[in-house]
Every structure is written in C-alpha cells, then in structure tokens.
Coordinates of C-alpha atoms in Angstrom, one line a residue:
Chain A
X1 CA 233.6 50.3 65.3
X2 CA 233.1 47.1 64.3
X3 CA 234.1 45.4 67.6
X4 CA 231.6 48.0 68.5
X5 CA 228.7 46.7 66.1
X6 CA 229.2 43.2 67.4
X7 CA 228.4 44.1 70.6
X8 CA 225.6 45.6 70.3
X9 CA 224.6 42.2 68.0
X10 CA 225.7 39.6 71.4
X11 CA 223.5 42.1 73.9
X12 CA 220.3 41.9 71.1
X13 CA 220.9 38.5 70.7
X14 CA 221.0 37.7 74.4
X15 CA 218.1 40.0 74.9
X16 CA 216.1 38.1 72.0
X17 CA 217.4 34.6 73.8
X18 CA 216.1 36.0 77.5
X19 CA 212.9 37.1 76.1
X20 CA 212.3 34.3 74.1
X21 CA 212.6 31.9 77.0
X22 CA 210.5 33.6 79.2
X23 CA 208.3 33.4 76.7
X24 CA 208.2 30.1 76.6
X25 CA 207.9 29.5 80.3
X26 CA 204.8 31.7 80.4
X27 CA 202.6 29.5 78.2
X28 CA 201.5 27.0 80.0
X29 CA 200.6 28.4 83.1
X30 CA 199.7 32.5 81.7
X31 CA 197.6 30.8 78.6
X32 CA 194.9 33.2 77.7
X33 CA 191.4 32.0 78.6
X34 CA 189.9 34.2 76.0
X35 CA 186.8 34.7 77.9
X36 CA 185.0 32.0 76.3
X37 CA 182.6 29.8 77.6
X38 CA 182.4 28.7 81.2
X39 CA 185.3 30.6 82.9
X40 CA 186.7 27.5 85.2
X41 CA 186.9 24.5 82.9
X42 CA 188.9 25.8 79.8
X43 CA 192.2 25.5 79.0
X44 CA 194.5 22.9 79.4
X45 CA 194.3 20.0 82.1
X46 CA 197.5 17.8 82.8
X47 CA 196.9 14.8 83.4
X48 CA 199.3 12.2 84.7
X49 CA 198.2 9.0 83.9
X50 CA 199.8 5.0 84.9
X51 CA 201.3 3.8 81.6
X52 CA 198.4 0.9 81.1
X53 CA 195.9 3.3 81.2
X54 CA 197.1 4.7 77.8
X55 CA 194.4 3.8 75.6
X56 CA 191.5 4.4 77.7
X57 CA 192.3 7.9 79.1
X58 CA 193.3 8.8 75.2
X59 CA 189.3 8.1 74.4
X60 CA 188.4 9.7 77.6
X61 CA 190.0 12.9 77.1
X62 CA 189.0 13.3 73.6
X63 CA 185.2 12.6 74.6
X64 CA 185.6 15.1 77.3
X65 CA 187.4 17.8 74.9
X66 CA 184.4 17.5 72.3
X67 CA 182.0 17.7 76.0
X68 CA 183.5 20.9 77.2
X69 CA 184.8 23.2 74.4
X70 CA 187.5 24.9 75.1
X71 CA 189.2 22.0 76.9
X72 CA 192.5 20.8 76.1
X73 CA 193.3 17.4 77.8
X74 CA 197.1 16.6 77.6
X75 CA 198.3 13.1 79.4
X76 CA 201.6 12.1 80.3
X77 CA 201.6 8.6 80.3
X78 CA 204.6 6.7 82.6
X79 CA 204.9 4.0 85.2
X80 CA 203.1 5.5 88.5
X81 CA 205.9 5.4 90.5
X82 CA 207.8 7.5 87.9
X83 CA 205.0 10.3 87.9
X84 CA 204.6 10.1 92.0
X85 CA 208.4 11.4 91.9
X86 CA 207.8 13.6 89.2
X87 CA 205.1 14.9 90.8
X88 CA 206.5 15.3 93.9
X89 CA 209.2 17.3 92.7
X90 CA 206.6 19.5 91.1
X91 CA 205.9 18.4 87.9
X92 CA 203.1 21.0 86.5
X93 CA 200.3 18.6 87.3
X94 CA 196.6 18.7 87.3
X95 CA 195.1 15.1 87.9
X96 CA 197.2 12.1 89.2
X97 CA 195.9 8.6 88.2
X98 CA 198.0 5.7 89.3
X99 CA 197.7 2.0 89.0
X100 CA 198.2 0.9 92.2
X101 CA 197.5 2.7 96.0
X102 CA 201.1 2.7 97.0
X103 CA 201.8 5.3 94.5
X104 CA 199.5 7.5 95.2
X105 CA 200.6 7.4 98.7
X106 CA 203.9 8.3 98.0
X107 CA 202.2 11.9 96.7
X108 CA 199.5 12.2 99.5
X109 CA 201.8 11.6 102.0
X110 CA 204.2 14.4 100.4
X111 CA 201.1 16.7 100.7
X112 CA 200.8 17.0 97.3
X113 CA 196.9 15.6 97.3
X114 CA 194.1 17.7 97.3
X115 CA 191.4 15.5 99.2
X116 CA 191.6 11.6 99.1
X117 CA 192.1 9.7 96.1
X118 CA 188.9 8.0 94.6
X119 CA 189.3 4.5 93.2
X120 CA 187.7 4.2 89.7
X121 CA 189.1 0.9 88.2
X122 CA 190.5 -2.5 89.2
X123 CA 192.8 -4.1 86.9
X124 CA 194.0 -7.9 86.5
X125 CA 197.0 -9.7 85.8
X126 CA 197.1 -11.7 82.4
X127 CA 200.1 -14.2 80.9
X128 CA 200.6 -12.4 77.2
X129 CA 202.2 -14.6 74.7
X130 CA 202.5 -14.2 71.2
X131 CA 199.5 -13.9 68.8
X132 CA 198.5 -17.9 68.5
X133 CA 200.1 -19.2 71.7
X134 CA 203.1 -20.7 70.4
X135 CA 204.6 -22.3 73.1
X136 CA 201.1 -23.8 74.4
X137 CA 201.4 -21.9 77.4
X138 CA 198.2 -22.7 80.0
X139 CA 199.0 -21.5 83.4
X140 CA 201.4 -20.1 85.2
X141 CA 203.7 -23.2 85.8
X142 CA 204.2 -23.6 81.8
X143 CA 206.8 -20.2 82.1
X144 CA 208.9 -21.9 84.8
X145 CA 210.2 -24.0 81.8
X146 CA 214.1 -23.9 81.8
X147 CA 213.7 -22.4 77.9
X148 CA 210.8 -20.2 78.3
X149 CA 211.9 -16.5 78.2
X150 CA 209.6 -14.2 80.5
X151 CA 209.6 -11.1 80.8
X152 CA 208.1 -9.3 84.0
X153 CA 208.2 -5.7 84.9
X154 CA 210.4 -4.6 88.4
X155 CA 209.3 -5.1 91.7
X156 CA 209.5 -0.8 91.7
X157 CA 206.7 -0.4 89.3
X158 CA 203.2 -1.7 89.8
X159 CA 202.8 -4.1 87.4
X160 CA 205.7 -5.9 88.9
X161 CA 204.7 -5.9 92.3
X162 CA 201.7 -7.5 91.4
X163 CA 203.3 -9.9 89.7
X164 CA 205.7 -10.6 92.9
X165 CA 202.4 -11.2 94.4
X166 CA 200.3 -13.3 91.9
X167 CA 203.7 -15.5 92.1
X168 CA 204.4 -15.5 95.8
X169 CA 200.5 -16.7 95.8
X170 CA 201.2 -19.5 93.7
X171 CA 204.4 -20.4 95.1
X172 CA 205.5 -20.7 91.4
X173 CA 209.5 -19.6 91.4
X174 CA 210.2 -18.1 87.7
X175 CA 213.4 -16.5 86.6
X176 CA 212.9 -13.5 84.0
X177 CA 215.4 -12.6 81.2
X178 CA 214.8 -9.1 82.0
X179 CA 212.7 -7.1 84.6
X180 CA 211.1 -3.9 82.5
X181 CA 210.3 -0.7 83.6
X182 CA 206.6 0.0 83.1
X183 CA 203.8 -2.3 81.6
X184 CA 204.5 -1.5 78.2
X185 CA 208.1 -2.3 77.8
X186 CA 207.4 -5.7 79.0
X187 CA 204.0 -6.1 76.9
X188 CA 206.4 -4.9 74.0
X189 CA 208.9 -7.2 74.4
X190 CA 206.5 -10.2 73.8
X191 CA 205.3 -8.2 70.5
X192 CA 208.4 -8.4 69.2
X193 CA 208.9 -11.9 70.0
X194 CA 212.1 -11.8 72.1
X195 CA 210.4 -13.5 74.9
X196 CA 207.8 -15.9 75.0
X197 CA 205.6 -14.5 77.8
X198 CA 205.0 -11.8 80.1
X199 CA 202.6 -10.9 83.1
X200 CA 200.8 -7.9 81.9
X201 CA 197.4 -6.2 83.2
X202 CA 194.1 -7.6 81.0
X203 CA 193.9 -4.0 79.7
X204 CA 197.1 -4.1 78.0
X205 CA 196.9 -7.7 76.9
X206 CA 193.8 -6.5 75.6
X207 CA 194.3 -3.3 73.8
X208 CA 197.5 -6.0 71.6
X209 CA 195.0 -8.0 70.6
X210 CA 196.4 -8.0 67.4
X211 CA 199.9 -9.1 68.7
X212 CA 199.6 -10.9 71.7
X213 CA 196.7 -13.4 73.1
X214 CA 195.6 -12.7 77.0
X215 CA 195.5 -15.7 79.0
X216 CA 194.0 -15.6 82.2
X217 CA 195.3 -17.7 85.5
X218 CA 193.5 -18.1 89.0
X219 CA 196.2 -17.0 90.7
X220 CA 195.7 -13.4 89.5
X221 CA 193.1 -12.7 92.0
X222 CA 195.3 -12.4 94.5
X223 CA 197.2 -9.5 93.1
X224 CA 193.9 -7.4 91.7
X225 CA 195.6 -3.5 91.4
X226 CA 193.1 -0.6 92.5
X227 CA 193.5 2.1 90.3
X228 CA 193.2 5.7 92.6
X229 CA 192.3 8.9 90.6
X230 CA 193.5 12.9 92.4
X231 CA 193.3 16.5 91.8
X232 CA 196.9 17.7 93.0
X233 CA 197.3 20.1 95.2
X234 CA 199.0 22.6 93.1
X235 CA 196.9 22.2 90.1
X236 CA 197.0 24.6 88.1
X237 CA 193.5 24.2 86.4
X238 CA 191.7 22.6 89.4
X239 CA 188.1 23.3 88.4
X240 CA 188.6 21.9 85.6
X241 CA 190.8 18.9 87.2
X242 CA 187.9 17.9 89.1
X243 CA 185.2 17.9 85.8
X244 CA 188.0 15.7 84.0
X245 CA 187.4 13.2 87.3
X246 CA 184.1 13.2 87.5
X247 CA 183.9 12.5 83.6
X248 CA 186.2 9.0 84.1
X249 CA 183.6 8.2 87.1
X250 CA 180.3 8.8 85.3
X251 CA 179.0 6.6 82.6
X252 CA 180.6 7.2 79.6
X253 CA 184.0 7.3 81.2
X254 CA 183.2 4.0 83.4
X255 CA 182.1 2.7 79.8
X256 CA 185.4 3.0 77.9
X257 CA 187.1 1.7 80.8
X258 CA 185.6 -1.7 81.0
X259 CA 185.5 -2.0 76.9
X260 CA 189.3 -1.8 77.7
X261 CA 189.4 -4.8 80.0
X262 CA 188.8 -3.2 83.3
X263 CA 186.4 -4.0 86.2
X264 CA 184.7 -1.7 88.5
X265 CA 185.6 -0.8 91.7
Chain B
X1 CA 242.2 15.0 68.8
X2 CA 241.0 18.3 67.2
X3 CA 237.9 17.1 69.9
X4 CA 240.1 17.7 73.1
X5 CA 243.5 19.5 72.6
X6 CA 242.2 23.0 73.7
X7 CA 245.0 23.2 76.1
X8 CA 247.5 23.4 72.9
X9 CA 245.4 25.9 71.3
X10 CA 247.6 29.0 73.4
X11 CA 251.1 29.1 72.0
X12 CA 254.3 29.1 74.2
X13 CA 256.0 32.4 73.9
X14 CA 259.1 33.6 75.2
X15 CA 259.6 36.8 78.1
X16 CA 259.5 39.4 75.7
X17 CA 256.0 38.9 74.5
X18 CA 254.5 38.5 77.9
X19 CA 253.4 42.2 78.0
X20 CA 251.4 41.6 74.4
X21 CA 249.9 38.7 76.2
X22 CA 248.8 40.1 79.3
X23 CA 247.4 42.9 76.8
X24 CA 245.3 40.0 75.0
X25 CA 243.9 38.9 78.4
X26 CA 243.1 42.0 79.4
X27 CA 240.5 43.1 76.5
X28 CA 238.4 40.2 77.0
X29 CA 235.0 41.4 75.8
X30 CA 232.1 41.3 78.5
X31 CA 229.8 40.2 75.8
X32 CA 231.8 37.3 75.8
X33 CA 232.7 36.3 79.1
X34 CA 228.8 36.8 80.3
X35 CA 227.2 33.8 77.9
X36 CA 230.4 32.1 78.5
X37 CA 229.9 31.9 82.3
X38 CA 226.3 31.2 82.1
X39 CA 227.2 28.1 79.8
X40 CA 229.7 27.3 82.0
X41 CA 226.9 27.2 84.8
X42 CA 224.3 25.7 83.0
X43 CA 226.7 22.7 82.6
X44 CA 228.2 23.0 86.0
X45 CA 225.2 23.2 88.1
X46 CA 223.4 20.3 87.7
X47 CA 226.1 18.7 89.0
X48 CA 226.3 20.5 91.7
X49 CA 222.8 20.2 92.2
X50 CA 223.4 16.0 93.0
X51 CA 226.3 16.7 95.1
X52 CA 224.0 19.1 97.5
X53 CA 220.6 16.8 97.2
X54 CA 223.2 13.7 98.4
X55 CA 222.5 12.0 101.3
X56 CA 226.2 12.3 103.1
X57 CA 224.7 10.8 106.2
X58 CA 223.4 7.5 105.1
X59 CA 226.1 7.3 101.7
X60 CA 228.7 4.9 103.2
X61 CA 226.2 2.0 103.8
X62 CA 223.9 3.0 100.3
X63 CA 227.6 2.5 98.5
X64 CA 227.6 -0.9 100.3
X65 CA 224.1 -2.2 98.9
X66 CA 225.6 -5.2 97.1
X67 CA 222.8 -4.3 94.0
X68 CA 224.8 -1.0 93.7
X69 CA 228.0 -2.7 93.2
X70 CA 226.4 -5.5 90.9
X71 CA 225.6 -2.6 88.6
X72 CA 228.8 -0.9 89.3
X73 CA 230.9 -3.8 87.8
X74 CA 228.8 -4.5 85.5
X75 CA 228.4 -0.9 84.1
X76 CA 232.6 -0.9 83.6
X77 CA 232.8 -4.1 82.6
X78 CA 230.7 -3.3 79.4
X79 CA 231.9 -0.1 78.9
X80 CA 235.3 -1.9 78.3
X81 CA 234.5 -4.0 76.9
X82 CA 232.4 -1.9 74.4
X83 CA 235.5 0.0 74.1
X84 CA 237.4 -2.8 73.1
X85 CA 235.3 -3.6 70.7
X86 CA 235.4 -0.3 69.0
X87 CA 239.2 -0.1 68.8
X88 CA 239.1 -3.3 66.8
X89 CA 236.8 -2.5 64.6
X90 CA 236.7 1.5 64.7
X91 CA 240.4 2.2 64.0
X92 CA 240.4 0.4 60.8
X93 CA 237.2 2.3 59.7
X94 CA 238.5 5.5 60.9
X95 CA 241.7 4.7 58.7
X96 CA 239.9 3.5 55.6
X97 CA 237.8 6.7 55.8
X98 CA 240.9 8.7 56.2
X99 CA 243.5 7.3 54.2
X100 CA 241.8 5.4 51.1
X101 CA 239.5 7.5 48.7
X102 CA 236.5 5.8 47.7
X103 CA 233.3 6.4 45.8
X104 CA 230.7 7.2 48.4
X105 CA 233.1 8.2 51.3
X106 CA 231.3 11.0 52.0
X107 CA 228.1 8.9 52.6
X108 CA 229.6 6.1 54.8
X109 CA 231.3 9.0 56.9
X110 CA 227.5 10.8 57.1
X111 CA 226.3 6.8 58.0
X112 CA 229.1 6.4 60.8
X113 CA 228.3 9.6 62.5
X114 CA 224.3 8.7 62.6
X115 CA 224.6 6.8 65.6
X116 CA 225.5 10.1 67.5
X117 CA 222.4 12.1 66.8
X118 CA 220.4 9.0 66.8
X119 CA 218.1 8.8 69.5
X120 CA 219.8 5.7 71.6
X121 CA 216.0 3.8 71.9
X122 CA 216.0 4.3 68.2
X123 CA 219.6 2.8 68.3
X124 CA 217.7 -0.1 70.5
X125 CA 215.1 -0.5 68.7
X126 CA 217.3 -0.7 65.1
X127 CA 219.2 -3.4 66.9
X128 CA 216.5 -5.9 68.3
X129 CA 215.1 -5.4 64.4
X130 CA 218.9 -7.1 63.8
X131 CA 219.8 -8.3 66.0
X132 CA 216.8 -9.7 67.9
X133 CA 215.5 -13.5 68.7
X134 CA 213.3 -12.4 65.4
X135 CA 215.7 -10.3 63.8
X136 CA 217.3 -10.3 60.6
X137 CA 220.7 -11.5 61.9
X138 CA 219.6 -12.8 65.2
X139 CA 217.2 -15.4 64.1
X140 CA 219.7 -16.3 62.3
X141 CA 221.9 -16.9 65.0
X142 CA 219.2 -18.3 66.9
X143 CA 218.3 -21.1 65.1
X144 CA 222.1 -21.6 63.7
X145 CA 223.9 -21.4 66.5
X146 CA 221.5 -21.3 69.9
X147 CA 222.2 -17.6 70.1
X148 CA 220.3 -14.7 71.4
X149 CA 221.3 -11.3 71.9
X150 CA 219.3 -9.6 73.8
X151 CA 218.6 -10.0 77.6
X152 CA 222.7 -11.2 78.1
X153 CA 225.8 -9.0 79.1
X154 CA 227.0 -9.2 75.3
X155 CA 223.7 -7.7 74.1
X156 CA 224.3 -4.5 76.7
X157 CA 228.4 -4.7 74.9
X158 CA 226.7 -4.1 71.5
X159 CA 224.3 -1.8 72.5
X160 CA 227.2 0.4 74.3
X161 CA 229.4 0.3 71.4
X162 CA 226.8 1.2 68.7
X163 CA 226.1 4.3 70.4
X164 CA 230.2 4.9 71.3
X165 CA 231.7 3.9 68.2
X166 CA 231.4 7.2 66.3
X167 CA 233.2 8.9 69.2
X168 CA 236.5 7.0 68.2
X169 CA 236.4 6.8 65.3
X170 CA 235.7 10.5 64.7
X171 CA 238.4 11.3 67.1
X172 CA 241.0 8.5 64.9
X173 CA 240.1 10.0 61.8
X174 CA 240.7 13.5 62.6
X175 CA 244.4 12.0 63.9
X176 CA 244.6 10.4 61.3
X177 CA 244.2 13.6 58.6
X178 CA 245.9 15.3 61.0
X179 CA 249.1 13.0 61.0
X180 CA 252.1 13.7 58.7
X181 CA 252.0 11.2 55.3
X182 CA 255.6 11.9 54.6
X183 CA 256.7 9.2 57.1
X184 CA 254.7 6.5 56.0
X185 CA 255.9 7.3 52.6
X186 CA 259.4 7.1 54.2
X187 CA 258.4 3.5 55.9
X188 CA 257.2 2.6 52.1
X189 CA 260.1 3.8 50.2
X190 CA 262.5 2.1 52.9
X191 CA 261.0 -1.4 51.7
X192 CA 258.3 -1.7 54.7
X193 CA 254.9 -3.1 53.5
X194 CA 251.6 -1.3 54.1
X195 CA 250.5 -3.4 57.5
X196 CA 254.1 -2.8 59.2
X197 CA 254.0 0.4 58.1
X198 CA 250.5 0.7 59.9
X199 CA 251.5 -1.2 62.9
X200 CA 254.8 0.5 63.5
X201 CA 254.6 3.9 61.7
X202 CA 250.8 4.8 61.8
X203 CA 249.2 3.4 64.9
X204 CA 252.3 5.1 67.0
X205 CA 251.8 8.7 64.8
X206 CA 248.1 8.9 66.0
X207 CA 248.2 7.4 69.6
X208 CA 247.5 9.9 71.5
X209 CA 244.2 10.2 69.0
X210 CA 243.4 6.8 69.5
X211 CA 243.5 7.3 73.4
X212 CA 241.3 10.3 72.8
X213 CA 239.2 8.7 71.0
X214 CA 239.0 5.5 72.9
X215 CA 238.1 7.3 76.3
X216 CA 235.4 9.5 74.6
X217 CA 234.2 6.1 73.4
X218 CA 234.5 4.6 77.2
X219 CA 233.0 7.3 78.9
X220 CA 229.8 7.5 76.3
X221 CA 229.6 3.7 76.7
X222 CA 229.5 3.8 80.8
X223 CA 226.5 6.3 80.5
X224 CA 224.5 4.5 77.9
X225 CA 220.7 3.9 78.8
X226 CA 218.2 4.3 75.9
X227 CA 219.8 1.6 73.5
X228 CA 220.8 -0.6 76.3
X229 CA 217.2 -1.0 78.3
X230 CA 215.7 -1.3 75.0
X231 CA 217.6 -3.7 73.4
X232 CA 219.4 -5.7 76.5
X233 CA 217.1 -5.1 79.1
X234 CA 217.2 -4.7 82.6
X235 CA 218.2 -7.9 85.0
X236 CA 220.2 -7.2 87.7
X237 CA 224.1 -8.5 87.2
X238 CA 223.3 -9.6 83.7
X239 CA 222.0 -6.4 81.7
X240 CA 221.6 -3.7 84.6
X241 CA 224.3 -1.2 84.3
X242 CA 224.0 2.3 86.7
X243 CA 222.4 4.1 84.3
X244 CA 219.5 1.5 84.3
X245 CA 220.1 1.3 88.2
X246 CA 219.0 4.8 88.6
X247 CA 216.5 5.2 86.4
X248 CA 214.7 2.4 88.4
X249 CA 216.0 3.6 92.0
X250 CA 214.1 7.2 90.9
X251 CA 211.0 5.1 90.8
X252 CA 211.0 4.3 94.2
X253 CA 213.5 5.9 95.9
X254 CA 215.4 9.2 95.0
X255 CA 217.6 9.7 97.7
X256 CA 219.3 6.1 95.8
X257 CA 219.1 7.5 92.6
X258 CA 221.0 10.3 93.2
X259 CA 223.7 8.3 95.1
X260 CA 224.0 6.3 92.0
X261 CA 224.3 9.2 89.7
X262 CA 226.9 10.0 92.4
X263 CA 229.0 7.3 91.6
X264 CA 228.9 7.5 87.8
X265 CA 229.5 11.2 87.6
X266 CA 232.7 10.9 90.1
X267 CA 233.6 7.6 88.0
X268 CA 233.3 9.4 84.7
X269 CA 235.1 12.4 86.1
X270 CA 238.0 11.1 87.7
X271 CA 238.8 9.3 84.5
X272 CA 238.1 11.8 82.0
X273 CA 240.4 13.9 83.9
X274 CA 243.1 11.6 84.7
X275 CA 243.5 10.1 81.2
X276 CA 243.2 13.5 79.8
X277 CA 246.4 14.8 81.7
X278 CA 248.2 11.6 80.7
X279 CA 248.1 11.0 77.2
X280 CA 245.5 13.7 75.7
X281 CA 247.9 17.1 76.4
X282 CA 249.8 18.4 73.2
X283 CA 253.5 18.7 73.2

C-alpha cells in the first residue's frame, strides 16, 4: 500500500521533472510572437558579441529595443575566439560580432555564416596604467623595466595577438606576469592595481576612465583589429538578426561606437 | 569518511542469510533503479563524450607538446602542494571543531564550509582583495617584505587550497566525531599528555579519514580554475595549471582541449580509484 503510494509519488515526480524540462527547453526557440507588430523582427535576438565591445553594444541594443517594440536584444559578451567555438558547436546564435577577422573565419569557414561578414569598427591598442600614471609610463619601452608588472592577454585571444604584433613591430621584448584570457581580465587587473600596465584596446581603456589612464604609442598602428559583424547561419531570428546589423552600421549605431573610442572602417 | 565508505554500508553475513539477501536484491523498485541509472548516465556520459571526440590518431605527439607537460607538472605540483598545506592547517581545525566546544562553533563550522558553495572567482576575487599587491595583507607583504602573491606558483598554492580545504577538513571532522573517545581517555588516564595523545592515539584513530579527506582535497585542488585564473593568473610554467591550459586551448583549438581534459580526467581517475582501494575501504 504504501510502497504502492510512493510509487505512484517517484512516476508524478519524474513526470513533473520531464515536463518541466521540456518546458524549459522550448522557451527560447517556441517563444510566442503574440501577433504583435511587425511579424519578422520581434522577439529575442542573440547576439554574440567580442568582450571589448561590452559597453557599446549594451547602448546599442537598448536604443534598438526602444526602435522596434517588441524586441528583446540579449548579448553574450566573451573573447571571440571563445564564441567562434561556441558557435560552432551550435551555440543558439543570432548575430556574431568578433574583434578581429581570424575569428570570424574560424565560423565562416565551418559554414556557420550566412553571407560575408561586414566590418563596422576598427579598434586600437592602448598602454592602461593606473588612474594618474604612477610609474610615469610614456611608451612602450618604459614596461620592459625589470620591476614593471604587465599584464597582456594570450596570443589565442585577439587582444593578444595584436599585442604580439604591436611588439614584434617595435621589436620591444616584454615579459608579462600573466597572459589573461579576454580584454577585460587584463584591463581588470590594472584596476585593481596588481600590475602596473597592460595593452588594452582604446575602447576599453576608455570606457575605465575612472580607473585607468589610456596612453597611446605609435607602434599601435601596426596591429589596428577590424571588427567583422554576421547573421549565423542557423539564426534562429534572422530577420530580425539582420535589422540589429544594420542598426550598428547606420548612424546612431556608428555614433555610440566612436563615443566609445572606436574608428570607422 | 561518512563522505566515501559506501562500500561498508552492506553488512557481512554468514551462508544462512544469503537467501534473505538475494530476496533484498531482488525487490529493487523500478522507480528507483530508472532515476538512478539516468543519474548514473548524466554523470557518466560526459565523460564518455571526451573519450569519443579524442583525437586517437594525432594524441601521442599532442601528449608530447612540451606546453602540455609544463602545465601537467605544474597542475600536480600545486595540487600537492595545496594539499600539504591543508593537512597542516586543516587537521588542527577539523579537530578544534570536533573535539573542543566553543561559543560560536556552529558559525565557524558554517564559515569553513563557505568556500565549497562559493563561486571559485568569488574565492579569487576575495583573495586578490587580501591577498593582493593592494590587498589588505598583501600590501602589507609588499612593502614589508618584497612580496606579492599573485602572478607566482605560491599564489595558484593558495588559491587551490582555499577552495580544497573544506573537503578535508569536513572529511577529518566527521572521523574525528566518528572515532572512539574512550581511548584517548585511556592515553590520558595512563599519564600521556594531550599532544602525545594526539600524535599517537588520535592522528592513527582517524587515518584512514585524514587520507580521505586529504585526496578529496587533492583531487578538488588539481581541477581548480575560477579562483586560480583570477587570482594567480595564467603564465605558462609559473601559474598555468591544465585547467587554465584548456580553457585557453578551447579558444583556439578544441581537438587540444579535449586532449587536456583527457589527461586530467584519467589523472584524477586513476588516483581517486587507486587511493580509494588502498586506504579509504572499511574493515
């Protein structure tokens, strides 16, 4: 009887768990368009954004939600080469905007593009030191000091890479204290004032204003990052993918770009 | 202890119960045994999942990449040295919580335990606030002694054994409760003091629970990430253990990230399981 009961309880149970979860996978891509407004460009658009374009494609997709009603933009901000896999393994994405060409390759190439990427930004390398300069720092040469803690981000993620180059360029040899995985962790680190510099992109140097100081150096023109912009191929919300595109290339969108620090194209 | 002697749990009984046993067996309740296999196969086949994904062809000369080693050493290095670390200053916690009753016990036991629920880049970003060149300890240390923490090997050592340490010492404590008092009362009333008594009747009592204890700790050292990139960073040789190894391989290059995770589950494995059988199985 009552071995009987708690059977019946576990198969309820288990039935409540299985339906529950199905549930929950069903959301995203079975959310109601409720009939309202235009029919393509509701919902929700995923985009998958490079790390250092944080702040800008936060201001971007608000502006676009309060343009098109019934829009919900959501961003997943990581190093590019960290979305290109995710992507590739089929990460639920609508729009792929990376911060350097080699990582959108890596998701064309897969097949996972739908048309070719459009370049909407170039970004800049920038030496961030603490709020005040500290240390004096001027160029390049002043973090080769034996006691000067850098921080640079890895050769994997774009950020790095263009530091590798903007180095290479200058022929200036620097060892770091640690080698961070996306923009941000490295930009962090000089924040928090456990090293004394780091090579960071103007944007991010810029939106720390507070914290850090931006200080430019020739040699970043060698090692300029184009930023390419993507609907994916398997988007699920493509028409409304392609609006949220061509809202970062008109006007406004171009606008709150270069108030972050970037150039043109 | 209580964490890992399952294999005790049946008890030995002679021939003539066998039948009654067999009975037990036999009545196992399919609203059990479903759930149970499909937890046993959510945990299992992930696992799985890397061993099928890995590429067999190209492994033996991936395994040789000397940056693969670098971390490899590295990784059990600081895991045993985290481990260390934890013994020394986890059994005598573990004991003081057991043993002595103080006000507030119950709140230091709750504060010990944090670390385990604690997201580890919390844990990271707790310890930089310490232990950091501008921390409230490290700056200390900085301008003292001309030490910093973070970005060296002992930074990743600290990092490890935060997160690890409640894993000893809540396997040492449950030993220790666990333990029989009567013959450390014996040691006492035969004229030892109270540090022989817990060199050479206590520590011996709860071994096994210490070696429990100590190779949860280990094992939850060697696959620290959050706490260690955050607070150590990532340099290769100096602070980048596997799990930093493959997060960053996965930016690049999966087919080396999951070789990587290759090598830590197989190291993780073959020592969980070969310390278990050795020290961890009840009488």
């Amino acid at each position: 009887m009552s071995v009987r009961r708690f059977r019946t309880t576990l198969a309820v149970l288990t039935g409540l768990a299985v339906v529950a979860l199905s549930g929950c996978g069903g959301d995203d891509t079975a959310e109601p368009g409720s009939g309202n407004s235009s029919p393509g460009v509701s919902r929700t658009v995923t985009v998958f954004a490079a790390a250092s374009l944080t702040e800008s494609f936060t201001t971007i997709g608000k502006d676009f939600e309060a343009a098109n009603p019934g829009v919900k933009v959501t961003f997943s901000f990581a190093g590019s080469s960290a979305l290109a896999t995710q992507i590739n393994q089929g990460a639920p994405a609508d729009v792929f905007a990376s911060a350097a060409p080699t990582n959108m390759k890596v998701v064309t190439d897969a097949g996972n593009g739908d048309g070719t990427p459009t370049t909407f930004v170039k970004n800049q390398l920038v030496i961030a030191v603490p709020k005040g300069n500290p240390n004096g720092v001027t160029g390049l040469s002043d973090l080769t000091k034996p006691d000067a803690k850098v921080a640079l981000c890895a050769e994997q993620v774009p950020c790095g890479a263009a530091a590798k180059k903007a180095l290479d360029a200058a022929r200036v040899k620097l060892t770091p204290v640690t080698l961070e995985q996306d923009v941000k962790a490295a930009l962090s680190k000089v924040k928090l004032g456990e090293v004394d510099a780091s090579l960071v992109y103007r944007t991010d140097a810029k939106a720390a204003t507070a914290d850090v100081d931006g200080i430019e150096f020739p040699e970043s023109a060698g090692a300029i990052n184009d930023y390419p912009i993507i609907v994916l191929k398997d988007a699920p919300n493509k028409t409304a993918a392609q609006a949220f595109i061509a809202y970062v290339l008109s006007d406004t969108g171009k606008s709150v770009l270069t108030a972050a620090g970037f150039q043109a194209p | 202890m209580s964490l890992l002697d399952d294999a005790g749990a049946a008890p030995r009984r002679d021939g003539a119960r066998s039948p009654y046993r067999r009975r037990r067996t036999g009545r196992i309740p399919v609203a059990l045994l479903v759930p149970a296999s499909l937890g046993l196969l959510f945990l299992i086949l992930p696992l799985v999942g890397l061993l099928v994904r890995a590429p067999w062809t190209t492994l033996p000369q991936r395994l040789a990449e000397p940056g693969v080693l670098t971390a490899l050493r590295l990784s059990l290095l600081t895991a045993t040295l985290a481990t260390l670390l934890c013994l020394v200053l986890g059994v005598p916690l573990a004991w003081l919580l057991a043993r002595v009753e103080f006000p507030g016990r119950r709140v230091v036991r709750a504060l010990v335990t944090v670390p385990l629920v604690l997201p580890p880049v919390v844990g990271g970003v707790a310890l930089l606030l310490v232990f950091g060149r501008r921390g409230l300890l490290g700056s200390w240390l900085d301008s003292t002694f001309g030490v910093t923490l973070p970005f060296t090997t002992t930074g990743v050592v600290l990092a490890e054994a935060f997160v690890a340490m409640p894993f000893l010492i809540i396997a040492v404590e449950g030993a220790l409760r666990g333990a029989d008092t009567r013959y450390e009362e014996a040691a006492a009333t035969l004229g030892s003091g109270r540090w022989t008594t817990f060199t050479h009747v206590t520590l011996p009592l709860v071994a096994p629970g210490i070696a429990a204890g100590a190779v949860l700790c280990w094992a939850r050292a060697l696959g620290e990430f959050g706490a260690t990139i955050t607070f150590a960073g990532n340099f290769p040789g100096r602070t980048q253990t596997m799990p930093l190894a493959v997060y960053l391989a996965l930016e690049t290059d999966l087919e080396a990230a999951i070789v990587l995770s290759l090598i830590l589950l197989t190291v993780s494995v073959v020592i969980l399981a070969s310390l278990r059988d050795r020290w961890i199985t009840s009488p």
